[in-house]
XYZ file of C-alpha atoms in Angstrom:
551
model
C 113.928 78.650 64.088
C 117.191 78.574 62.040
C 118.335 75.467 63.354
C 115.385 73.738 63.094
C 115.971 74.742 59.094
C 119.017 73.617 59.683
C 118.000 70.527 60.466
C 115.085 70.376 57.774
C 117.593 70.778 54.856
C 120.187 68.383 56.156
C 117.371 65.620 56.406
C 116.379 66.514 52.671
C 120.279 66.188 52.048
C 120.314 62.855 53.525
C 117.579 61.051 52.009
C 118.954 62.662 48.426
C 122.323 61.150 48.528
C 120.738 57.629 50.014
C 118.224 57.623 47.195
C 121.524 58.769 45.053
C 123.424 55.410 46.412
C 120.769 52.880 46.280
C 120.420 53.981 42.710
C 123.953 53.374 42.015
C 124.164 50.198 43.599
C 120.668 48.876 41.512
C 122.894 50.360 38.200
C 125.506 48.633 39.487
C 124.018 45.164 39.591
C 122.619 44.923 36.991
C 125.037 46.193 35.345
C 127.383 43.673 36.386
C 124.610 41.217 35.803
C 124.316 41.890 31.816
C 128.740 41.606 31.522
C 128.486 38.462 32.925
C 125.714 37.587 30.639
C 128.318 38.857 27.828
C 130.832 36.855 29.054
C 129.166 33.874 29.389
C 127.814 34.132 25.521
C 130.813 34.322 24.047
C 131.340 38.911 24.723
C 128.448 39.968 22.205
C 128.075 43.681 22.598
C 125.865 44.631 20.045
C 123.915 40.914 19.583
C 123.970 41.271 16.079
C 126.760 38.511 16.230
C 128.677 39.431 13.022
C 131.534 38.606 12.005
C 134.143 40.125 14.413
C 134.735 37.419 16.221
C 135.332 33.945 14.410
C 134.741 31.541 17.690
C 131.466 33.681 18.310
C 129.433 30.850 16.037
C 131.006 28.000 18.576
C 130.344 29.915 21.594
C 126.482 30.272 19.799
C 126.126 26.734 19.289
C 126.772 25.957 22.892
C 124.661 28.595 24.380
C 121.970 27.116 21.664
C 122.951 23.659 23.012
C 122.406 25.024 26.386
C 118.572 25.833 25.409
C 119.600 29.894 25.542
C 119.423 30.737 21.939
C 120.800 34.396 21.609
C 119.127 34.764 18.227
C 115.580 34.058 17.120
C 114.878 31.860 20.368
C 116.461 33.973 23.279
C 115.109 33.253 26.436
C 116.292 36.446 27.764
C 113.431 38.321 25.928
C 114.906 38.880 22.394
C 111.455 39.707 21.073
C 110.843 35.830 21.982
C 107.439 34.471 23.641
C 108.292 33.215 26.668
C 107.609 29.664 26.406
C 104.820 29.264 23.484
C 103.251 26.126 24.978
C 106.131 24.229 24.851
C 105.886 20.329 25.683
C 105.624 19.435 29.541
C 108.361 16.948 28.980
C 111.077 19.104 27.300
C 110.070 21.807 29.828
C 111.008 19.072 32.405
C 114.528 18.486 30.725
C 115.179 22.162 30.107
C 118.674 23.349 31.733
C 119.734 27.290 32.220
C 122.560 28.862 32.110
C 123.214 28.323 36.144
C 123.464 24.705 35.155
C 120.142 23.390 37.075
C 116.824 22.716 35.390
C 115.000 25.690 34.603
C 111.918 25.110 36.427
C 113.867 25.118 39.695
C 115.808 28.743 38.630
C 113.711 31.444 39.991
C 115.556 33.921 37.466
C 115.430 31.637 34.096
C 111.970 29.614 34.966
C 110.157 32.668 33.178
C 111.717 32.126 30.198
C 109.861 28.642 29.235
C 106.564 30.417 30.931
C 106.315 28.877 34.116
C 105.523 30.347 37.142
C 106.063 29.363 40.836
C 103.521 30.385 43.208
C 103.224 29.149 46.825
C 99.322 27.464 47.381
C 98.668 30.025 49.910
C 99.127 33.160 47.997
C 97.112 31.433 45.099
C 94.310 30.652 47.272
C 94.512 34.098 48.970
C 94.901 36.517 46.040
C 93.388 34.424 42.754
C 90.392 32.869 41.777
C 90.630 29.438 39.440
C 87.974 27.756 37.328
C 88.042 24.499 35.480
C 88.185 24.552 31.516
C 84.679 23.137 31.018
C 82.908 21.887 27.486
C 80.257 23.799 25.742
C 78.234 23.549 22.665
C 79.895 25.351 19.366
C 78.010 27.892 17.672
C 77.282 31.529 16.877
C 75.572 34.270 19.231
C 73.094 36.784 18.046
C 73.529 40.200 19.967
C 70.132 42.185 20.059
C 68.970 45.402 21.358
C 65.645 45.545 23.123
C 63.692 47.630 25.214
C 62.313 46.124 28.795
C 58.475 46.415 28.903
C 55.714 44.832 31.162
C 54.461 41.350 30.712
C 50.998 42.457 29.368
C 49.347 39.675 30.141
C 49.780 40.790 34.384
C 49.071 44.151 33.666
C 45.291 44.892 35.009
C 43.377 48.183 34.566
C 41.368 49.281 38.172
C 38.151 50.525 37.032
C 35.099 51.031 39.884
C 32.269 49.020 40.236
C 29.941 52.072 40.020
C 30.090 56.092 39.815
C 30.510 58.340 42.555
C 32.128 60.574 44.586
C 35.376 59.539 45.867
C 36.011 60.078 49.644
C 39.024 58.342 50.086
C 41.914 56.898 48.683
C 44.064 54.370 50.263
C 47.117 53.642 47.822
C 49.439 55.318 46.350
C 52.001 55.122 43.461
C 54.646 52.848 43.147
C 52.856 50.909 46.214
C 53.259 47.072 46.231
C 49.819 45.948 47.116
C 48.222 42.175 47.901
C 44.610 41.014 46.189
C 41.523 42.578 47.550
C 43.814 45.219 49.314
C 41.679 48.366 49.624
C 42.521 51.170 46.779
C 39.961 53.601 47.660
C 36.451 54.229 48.894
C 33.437 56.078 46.610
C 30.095 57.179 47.859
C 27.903 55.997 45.636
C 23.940 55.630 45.150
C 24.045 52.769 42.792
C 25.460 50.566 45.157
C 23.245 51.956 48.259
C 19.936 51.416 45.607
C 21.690 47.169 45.234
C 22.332 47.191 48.787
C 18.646 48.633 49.548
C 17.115 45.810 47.258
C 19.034 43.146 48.965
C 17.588 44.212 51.810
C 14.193 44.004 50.719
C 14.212 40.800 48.728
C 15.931 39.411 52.420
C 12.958 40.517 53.770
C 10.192 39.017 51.216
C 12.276 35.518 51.274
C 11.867 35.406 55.484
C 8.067 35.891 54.906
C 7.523 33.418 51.929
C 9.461 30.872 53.568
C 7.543 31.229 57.003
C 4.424 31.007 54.728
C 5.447 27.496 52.970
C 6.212 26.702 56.127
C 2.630 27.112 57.293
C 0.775 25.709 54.612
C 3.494 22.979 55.062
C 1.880 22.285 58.404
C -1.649 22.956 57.960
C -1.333 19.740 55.072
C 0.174 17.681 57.364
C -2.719 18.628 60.065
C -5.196 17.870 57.417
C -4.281 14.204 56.412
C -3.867 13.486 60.209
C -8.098 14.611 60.397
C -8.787 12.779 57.118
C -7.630 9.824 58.428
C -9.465 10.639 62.174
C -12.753 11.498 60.461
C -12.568 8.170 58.470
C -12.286 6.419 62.000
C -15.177 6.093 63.438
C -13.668 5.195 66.564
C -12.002 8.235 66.834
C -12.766 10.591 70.178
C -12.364 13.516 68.144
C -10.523 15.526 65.283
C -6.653 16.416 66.127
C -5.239 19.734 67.516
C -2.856 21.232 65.119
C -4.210 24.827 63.627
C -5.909 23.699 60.407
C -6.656 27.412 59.521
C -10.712 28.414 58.419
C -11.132 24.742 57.615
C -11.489 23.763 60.899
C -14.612 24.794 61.834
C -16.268 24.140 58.407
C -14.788 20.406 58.590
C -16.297 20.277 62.616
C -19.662 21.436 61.849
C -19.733 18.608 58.718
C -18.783 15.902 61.153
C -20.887 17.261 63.740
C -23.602 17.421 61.386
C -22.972 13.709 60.118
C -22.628 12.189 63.014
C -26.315 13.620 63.945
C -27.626 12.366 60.639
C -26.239 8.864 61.348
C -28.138 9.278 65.135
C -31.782 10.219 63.674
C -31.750 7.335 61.124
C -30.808 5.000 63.441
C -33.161 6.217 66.038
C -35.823 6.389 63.466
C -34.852 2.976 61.839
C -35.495 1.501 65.491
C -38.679 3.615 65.891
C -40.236 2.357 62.634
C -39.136 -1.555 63.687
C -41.588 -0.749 66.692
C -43.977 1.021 64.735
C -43.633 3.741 66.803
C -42.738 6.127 63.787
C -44.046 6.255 59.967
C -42.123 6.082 57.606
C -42.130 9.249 56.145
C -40.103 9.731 59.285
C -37.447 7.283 58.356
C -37.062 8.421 54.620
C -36.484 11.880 55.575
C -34.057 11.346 57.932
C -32.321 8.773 55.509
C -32.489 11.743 53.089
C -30.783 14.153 55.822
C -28.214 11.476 56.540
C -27.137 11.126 52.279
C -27.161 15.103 52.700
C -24.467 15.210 55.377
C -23.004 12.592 54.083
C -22.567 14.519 50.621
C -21.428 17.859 52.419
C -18.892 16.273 54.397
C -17.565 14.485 51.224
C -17.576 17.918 49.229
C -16.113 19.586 52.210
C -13.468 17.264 52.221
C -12.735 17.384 48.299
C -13.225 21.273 49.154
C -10.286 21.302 51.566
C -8.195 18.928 49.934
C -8.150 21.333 46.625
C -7.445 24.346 48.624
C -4.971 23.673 50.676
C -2.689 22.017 48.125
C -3.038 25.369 45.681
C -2.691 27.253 48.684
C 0.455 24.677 49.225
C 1.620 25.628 45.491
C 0.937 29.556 45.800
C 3.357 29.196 48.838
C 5.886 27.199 47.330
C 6.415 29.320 44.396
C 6.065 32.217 46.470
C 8.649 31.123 48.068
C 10.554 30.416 45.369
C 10.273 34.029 43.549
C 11.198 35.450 46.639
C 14.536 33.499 46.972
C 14.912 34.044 42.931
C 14.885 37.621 43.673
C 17.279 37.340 46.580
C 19.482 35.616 44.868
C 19.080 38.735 41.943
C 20.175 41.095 44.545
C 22.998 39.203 45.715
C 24.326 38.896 42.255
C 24.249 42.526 41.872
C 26.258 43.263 44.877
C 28.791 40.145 43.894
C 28.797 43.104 40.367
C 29.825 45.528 43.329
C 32.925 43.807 44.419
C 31.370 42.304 47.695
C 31.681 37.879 48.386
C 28.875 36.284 50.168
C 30.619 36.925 53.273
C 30.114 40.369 53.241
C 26.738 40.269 51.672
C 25.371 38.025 54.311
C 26.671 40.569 57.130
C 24.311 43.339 54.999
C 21.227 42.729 57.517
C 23.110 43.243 60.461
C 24.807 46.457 59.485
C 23.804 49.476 61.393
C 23.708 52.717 58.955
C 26.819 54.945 60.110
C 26.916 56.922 56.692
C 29.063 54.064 55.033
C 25.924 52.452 54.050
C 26.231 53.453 50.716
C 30.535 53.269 50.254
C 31.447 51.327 47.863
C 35.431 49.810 48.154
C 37.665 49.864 45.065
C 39.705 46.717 45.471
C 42.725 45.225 44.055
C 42.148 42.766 41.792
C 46.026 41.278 41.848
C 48.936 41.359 43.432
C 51.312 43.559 41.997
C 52.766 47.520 41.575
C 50.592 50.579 41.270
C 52.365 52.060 38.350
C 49.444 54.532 37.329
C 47.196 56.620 39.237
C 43.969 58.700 38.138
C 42.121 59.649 41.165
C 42.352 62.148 43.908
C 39.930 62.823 46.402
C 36.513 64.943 46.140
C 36.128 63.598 42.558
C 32.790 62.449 40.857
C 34.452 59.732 38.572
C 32.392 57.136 35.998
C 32.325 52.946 36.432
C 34.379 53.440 32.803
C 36.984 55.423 34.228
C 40.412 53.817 34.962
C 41.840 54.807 38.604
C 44.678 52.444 38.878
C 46.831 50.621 36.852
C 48.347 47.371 38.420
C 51.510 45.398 36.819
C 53.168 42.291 38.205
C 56.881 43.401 37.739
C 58.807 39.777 38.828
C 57.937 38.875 35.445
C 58.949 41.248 32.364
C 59.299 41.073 28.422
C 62.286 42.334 26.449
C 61.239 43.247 22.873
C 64.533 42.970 20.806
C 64.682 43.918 17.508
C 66.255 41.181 14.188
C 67.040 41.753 11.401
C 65.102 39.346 9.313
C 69.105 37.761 7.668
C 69.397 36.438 11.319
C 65.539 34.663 11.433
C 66.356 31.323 9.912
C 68.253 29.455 13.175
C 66.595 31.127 15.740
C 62.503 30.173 13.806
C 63.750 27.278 13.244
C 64.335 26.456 16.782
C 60.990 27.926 18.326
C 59.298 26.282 15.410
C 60.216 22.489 17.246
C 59.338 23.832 20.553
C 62.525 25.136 21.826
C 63.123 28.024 23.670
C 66.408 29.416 22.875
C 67.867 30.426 26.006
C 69.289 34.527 26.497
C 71.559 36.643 28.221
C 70.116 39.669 29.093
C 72.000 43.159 30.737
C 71.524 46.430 31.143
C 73.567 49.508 32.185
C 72.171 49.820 35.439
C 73.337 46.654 37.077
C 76.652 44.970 36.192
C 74.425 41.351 36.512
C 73.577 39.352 33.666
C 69.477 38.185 33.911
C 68.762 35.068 32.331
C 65.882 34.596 29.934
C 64.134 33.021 27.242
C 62.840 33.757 23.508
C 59.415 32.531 23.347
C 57.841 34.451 20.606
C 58.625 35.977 17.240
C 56.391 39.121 15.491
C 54.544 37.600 12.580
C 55.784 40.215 10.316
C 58.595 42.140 9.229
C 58.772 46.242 9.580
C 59.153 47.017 5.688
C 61.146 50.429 7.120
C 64.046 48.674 9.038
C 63.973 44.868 7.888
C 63.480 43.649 11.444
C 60.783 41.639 13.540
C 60.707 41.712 16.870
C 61.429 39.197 18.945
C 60.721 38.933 22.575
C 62.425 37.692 25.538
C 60.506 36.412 29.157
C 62.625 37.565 32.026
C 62.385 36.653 35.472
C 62.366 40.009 37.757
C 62.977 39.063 41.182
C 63.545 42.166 43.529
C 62.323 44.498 40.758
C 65.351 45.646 39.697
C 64.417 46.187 35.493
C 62.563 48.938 34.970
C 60.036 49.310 31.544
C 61.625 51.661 29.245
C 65.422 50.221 30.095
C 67.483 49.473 26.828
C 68.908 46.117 27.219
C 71.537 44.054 25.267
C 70.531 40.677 24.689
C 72.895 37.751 23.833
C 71.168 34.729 22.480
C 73.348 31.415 21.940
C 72.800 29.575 18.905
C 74.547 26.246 19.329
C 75.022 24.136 16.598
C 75.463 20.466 18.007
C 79.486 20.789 17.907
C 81.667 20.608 21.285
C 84.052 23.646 22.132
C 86.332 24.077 25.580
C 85.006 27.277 27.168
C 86.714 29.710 30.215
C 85.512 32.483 31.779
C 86.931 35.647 29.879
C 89.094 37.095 33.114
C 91.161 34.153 32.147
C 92.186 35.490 29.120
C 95.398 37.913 29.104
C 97.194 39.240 26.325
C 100.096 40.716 25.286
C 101.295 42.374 21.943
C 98.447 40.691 20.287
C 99.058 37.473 21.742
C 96.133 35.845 23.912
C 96.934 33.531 26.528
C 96.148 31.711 30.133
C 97.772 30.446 32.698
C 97.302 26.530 33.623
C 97.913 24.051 36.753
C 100.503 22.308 35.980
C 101.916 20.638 38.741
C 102.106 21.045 42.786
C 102.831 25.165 42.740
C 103.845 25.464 39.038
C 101.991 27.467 36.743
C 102.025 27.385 32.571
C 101.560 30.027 30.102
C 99.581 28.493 27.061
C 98.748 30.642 24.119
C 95.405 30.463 23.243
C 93.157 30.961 20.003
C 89.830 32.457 20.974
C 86.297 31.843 19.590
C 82.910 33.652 20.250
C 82.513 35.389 23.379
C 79.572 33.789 25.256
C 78.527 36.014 27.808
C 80.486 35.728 30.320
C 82.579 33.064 29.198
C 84.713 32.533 25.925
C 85.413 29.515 23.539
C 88.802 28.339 23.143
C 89.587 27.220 19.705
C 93.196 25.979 20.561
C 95.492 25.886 23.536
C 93.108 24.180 25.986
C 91.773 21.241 27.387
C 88.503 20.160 28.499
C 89.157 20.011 32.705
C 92.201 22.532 32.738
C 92.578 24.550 35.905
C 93.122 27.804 34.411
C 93.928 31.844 36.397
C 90.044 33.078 36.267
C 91.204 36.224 38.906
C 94.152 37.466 39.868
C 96.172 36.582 36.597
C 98.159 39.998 36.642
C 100.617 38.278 39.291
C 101.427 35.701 36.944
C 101.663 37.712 33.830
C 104.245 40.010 35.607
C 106.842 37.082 36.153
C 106.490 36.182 32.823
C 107.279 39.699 31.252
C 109.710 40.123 33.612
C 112.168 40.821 30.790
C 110.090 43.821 29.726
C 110.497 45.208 33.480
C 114.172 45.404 33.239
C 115.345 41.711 33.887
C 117.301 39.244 31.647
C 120.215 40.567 29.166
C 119.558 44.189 27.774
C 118.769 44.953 24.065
């Protein structure tokens, strides 16, 4: 146990005096680094460059000359910017103080701010994006509130009262159109079913009974036109009803009146019969023949009013039918179901009515449990279609003037919507503005149509809403991660050429949601540091991290 202590503390020993040494040797360096520095500029020790030392303004000149001012424009980070978007071309030209061009020193090429970085570590570990143009103008920043789109929101009422015996859906459930809700006994809907029924029934019989006197018409004009042929063997077949025998016995009877005055017409020619004989059977032929005529006008009257009762019969029966049907298409049910009512077998759901959704959409309110007696004016569900939503934002009415005068030539102003929950931004649109102005806090509200897909806002969310208001003008615009600063001092880093990198100091504009304008520094198509641009801004403040010449 002791020796292993032993051990322990000479290990700790160890890596003490190697920390100690590499120490040193880092002081060491650099120390050596910044006398050499010294020597080079001429053996300033305090850089205030007085007047010690008489040559010191020669040995200036040249290390101006050299491009290393050691006043105002030190390269070494004498409270200098590294490189303030100096010109490409004198960047090119640029020597340092190792006598090769400054771009190609990997100790001085900070000092004009360029960077170096191989392809594959800017590919790997940054993300670029191409200076792009905009349209110029302001943004107005609302508040709002995310509510439903009220004109999807449907209230589920039932059809008729009852008892409920079942219920199907439940809160917060997505549900289709004509998805089942829940189930109520009820005997206002078993009375409409019950009627159906009945007027089914009466419709059958009246149409069987057109259907009949239908026939016996068409059976009559075929023995109208037999009994007008006197050719004819006999009267047709088809059932003619209680005319027929009335019409035989007239024919019958006729055709025996035409026999006896012809018999007695021949009897009288012979003088084998008086004539007393012959008038009166000429007399019993004009009577037959005047039955059989009234018989037929008889008939004739009859069975078309009998064809006519029929008919509209028939036609209050299916007016009736179609009554009932219309009451049950009140209940909820399509013809479908209505025309499977007659072959339904009663199982004790004769008389269940189905609550049915009327959209697509979210249950977001519930009113109904089971074993309760509820009214036809009671709500029971409340269905919203959430993948669209409204965002009512609040203006103040000094901010009106663009965005009116916009909707009032048809536009829709486009908007930026987000809200603490999620770190996305949900596009939108301001389609409508409140006709007046709340005389408490001096703003109208203004609303915003957002798409919803997935769900995700919620009614009741506070949202921040960023509306563009462009102006007509053209502005360069970068995503804000490419934006870094320093002291005060925006800036971004641009492609320059094959794996060189330039710091260009930048004057911003308006934030525009997730990008920025650029005022000055930039040009339409730069390939700017959109991710990653830490690695680049640590070369170029190298100097505050302990390189170049110390203060």
């Amino acid at each position: 146990m002791t020796i292993n202590r032993k051990r322990i503390g000479l290990g700790i020993a160890a890596v003490v005096i190697l920390a100690g040494a590499v120490g040193f040797g880092a002081w060491f360096l650099v120390d050596r680094g910044h006398h050499a520095a010294n020597s080079q500029h001429g053996t300033c020790t305090d850089h205030g460059c007085g007047e010690k030392d008489a040559d010191h303004g020669k040995e200036a000149g040249r290390a101006e000359d050299d491009g290393h001012d050691h006043g105002e424009h030190d390269g070494h980070g004498h409270g200098a910017k590294a490189g303030a978007n100096l010109d490409p071309k004198e960047i090119e030209k640029a020597r340092c103080e190792h006598d090769i061009r400054t771009i190609d020193c990997d100790e001085c090429r900070y000092e004009l701010g360029v960077v170096k970085v191989a392809p594959s570590v800017t590919d790997a570990l940054t993300k670029t994006a191409a200076v792009r143009e905009g349209e110029s103008g302001g943004t107005l920043r609302l508040t709002g509130e995310v509510q439903y789109d009220q004109t999807t929101l449907v209230e589920v009422l039932p059809a008729a009262g009852g008892r409920v015996v079942s219920v199907k859906a439940r809160l917060g459930q997505q549900v289709g159109q004509g998805d089942v809700l829940a189930i109520i006994h009820s005997s206002d809907f078993g009375e409409a079913k019950a009627a159906y029924l009945e007027a089914f029934a009466a419709a059958e019989v009246a149409a069987q009974e057109r259907q009949r006197q239908l026939a016996i018409s068409a059976s009559l004009e075929k023995l109208l036109a037999a009994s007008r042929d006197e050719h004819s063997d006999g009267l047709p077949g088809e059932v003619l009803g209680e005319w027929k025998s009335k019409l035989v016995n007239a024919v019958a009877r006729l055709k025996q009146a035409k026999i006896v005055l012809e018999r007695e017409k021949s009897l009288v020619a012979k003088q084998a019969s008086s004539k007393a004989e012959l008038e009166t059977a000429e007399r019993e032929m004009q009577t037959a023949q005047a039955d059989y005529t009234a018989l037929l006008e008889e008939i004739q009257l009859n069975i078309r009013l009998d064809r006519l009762k029929a008919e509209s019969a028939a036609r209050l029966a299916d007016a009736r039918l179609n009554a009932a049907e219309q009451r049950l298409h009140l209940f909820g049910l399509d013809d479908e179901a209505i025309k499977a009512i007659p072959q339904m077998k009663d199982n004790g759901t004769f008389a269940q009515l189905a609550v049915k959704a009327p959209r697509a959409g979210v249950i977001t309110a519930r009113n109904v449990t089971e074993g309760r007696f509820v009214e036809n004016s009671q709500t029971l569900y409340t269905i919203a279609d959430t993948s669209n939503v409204w965002v009512w934002c609040d203006l103040y009415e000094r901010d009106l003037g663009p965005l009116h005068e916009r909707l009032a030539k048809g536009h829709k102003p486009q908007a930026s919507v987000k809200v603490t929950a999620f770190a996305d931004v949900f596009p939108g649109a301001v389609d409508l503005l409140d006709s007046a102005v709340n005389e408490t806090t001096r703003t109208l509200k203004v609303r915003v149509q957002v798409k919803n897909e997935g769900g995700r806002l919620r009614p009741g969310m506070f949202a921040a809403v960023d509306i563009p208001l462009t102006d007509g003008g053209k502005v360069a615009m970068v995503p804000r991660q490419a934006v870094l600063s320093d002291e005060g001092q925006t800036f971004a880093f641009v492609h320059w050429k094959d794996d060189l990198w330039l710091r260009r100091d930048v004057e911003l504009g308006r934030p525009r949601g997730e990008m920025v304008e650029i005022l000055q520094g930039l040009s339409v198509g730069d390939r700017v540091v959109a991710g990653g641009g830490f690695m680049f801004k640590s070369d170029i403040l190298r100097a505050k991290m302990g390189a170049g010449c110390a203060d």
